[in-house]
Each structure stands twice: as C-alpha cells, then as structure tokens.
Amino acid sequence: MTLYVGRLPERVRRRRARWAVASAVVVVCVAVVGLVHTLGSAATPGPTPTAAQGLSPELEQRFAAAQAAAELAGVPLTLTSGWRSAAEQQAIVDDAVERYGSIEEARRWVLPPESSAHVQGTAIDVGPTEGALWLGEHGFELGLCRTYANEIWHFELLAEGADACPELHADSSSGW
C-alpha cells in the first residue's frame, strides 16, 4: 500500500473526482429507477415483457446505475439480452447444439431453462465489447458480477452481503 504524505498526485485526485461524480449519478439513477418501478407496479399488466422488463427489480436498478456510470466514463453499455421465457431459452439450447455439433460443447455456452438465470430474470448480457470489459472491471462496485470466464458479456447480481464477486466458472457446463 502506498502512503502519501501531503497532497495526492493530480491523476489520483482527478480519478477520485470522476468517481465521486459517477457515484452521485448512480445514486440518482437508482432512485429514479426505483421510483419508476414503484409507480409502474401499480399499473395494470401490459403486453409480454421485453428483456429489460422481465428483470428482477434489483437487477434492473443496478444495470441502470451501471449504464449511467459507464456513460460518465465515456463507455457505451447496452443490454443485449436479459429476461427470457423458458421457450426462448430452450430454443437457444437447441440452436447451440446445432451450432456446436454436440450437447457437450453447447453446455459450455448455454444452460437449460430450468437452470438459466436469464429465465429467472437475474442475469443480463451486455455489449458492446468495450462496455462488457468496462463492466467486468467496475461491476463489483455496482453490484454486478461476471459469472463465466468464457462469456465477458454475462453478468448476475452480487449476492447480498458479499464482499467480492464469486470466482468465475470456466463456462456454464457446471450448471447442467
């Protein structure tokens, strides 16, 4: 650990100032998303949810905060996939078997509906690559963790009370 005597270097002060601003924006975004979710929950049910609408409220809030922080850092961060129905997840499994030529290889990339965090609304895939890499670096601070070493785009909620993201699984095959 480096101990500074006197004034911190300019780059450290600038970085801390950026993070202070980003943190304030995150807090505001989380509050706004929470308010919108609360107001929206009183509405009558609408059409089938989209990927973002089917997410758990906590994941939805954390991702909104991550997007705001990424934007402040000048990094694009988008939701490429979120909630999926069991039928959609099964279709992805079937496509993976066809694409990779075997169920064993497909298992490295996709889980069945009964095991998928996407079906539960507790997982998201993000893009573009720059945004996924940024979230991989900053996700813990925002309550989001990468789950699989072979999928830089897949994130799930940090467990309540956890002080670190869990160790990455090599791939999704352990979830079968």
Short mmCIF file of N, CA and C in Angstrom, two decimals, residues 9 12 16-17 22 34 44 58 67 73 98 106 136 155:
data_model
loop_
_atom_site.label_atom_id
_atom_site.label_comp_id
_atom_site.label_asym_id
_atom_site.label_seq_id
_atom_site.Cartn_x
_atom_site.Cartn_y
_atom_site.Cartn_z
N PRO A 9 -1.30 12.95 -5.87
CA PRO A 9 -0.99 13.29 -7.26
C PRO A 9 -2.26 13.72 -8.01
N VAL A 12 -4.61 11.02 -9.36
CA VAL A 12 -5.41 10.37 -8.32
C VAL A 12 -6.57 11.27 -7.92
N ARG A 16 -10.50 10.30 -8.42
CA ARG A 16 -11.43 10.33 -7.29
C ARG A 16 -12.59 11.28 -7.56
N ALA A 17 -12.31 12.39 -8.19
CA ALA A 17 -13.38 13.34 -8.51
C ALA A 17 -14.35 12.73 -9.51
N ALA A 22 -19.53 10.09 -10.61
CA ALA A 22 -20.19 8.87 -11.09
C ALA A 22 -21.05 8.24 -9.99
N GLY A 34 -35.96 3.16 -9.15
CA GLY A 34 -36.82 2.63 -8.09
C GLY A 34 -38.18 3.30 -8.08
N THR A 44 -51.81 -1.51 -14.57
CA THR A 44 -52.39 -2.78 -14.97
C THR A 44 -51.38 -3.53 -15.83
N GLU A 58 -34.17 -5.42 -8.67
CA GLU A 58 -32.82 -5.11 -8.20
C GLU A 58 -31.82 -5.11 -9.36
N GLN A 67 -25.15 1.66 -16.38
CA GLN A 67 -25.19 2.42 -17.64
C GLN A 67 -24.85 3.88 -17.40
N ALA A 73 -18.11 7.68 -17.88
CA ALA A 73 -16.75 7.28 -18.22
C ALA A 73 -16.52 7.29 -19.74
N GLU A 98 -27.07 -27.39 -32.38
CA GLU A 98 -26.89 -27.40 -33.83
C GLU A 98 -25.60 -26.67 -34.23
N ALA A 106 -22.27 -27.50 -26.51
CA ALA A 106 -23.31 -26.48 -26.30
C ALA A 106 -23.42 -26.13 -24.82
N GLY A 136 -16.89 -5.48 -16.48
CA GLY A 136 -16.08 -6.50 -15.83
C GLY A 136 -15.13 -5.90 -14.81
N PHE A 155 -23.58 -11.15 -16.90
CA PHE A 155 -23.47 -10.64 -15.53
C PHE A 155 -24.70 -11.03 -14.72
#
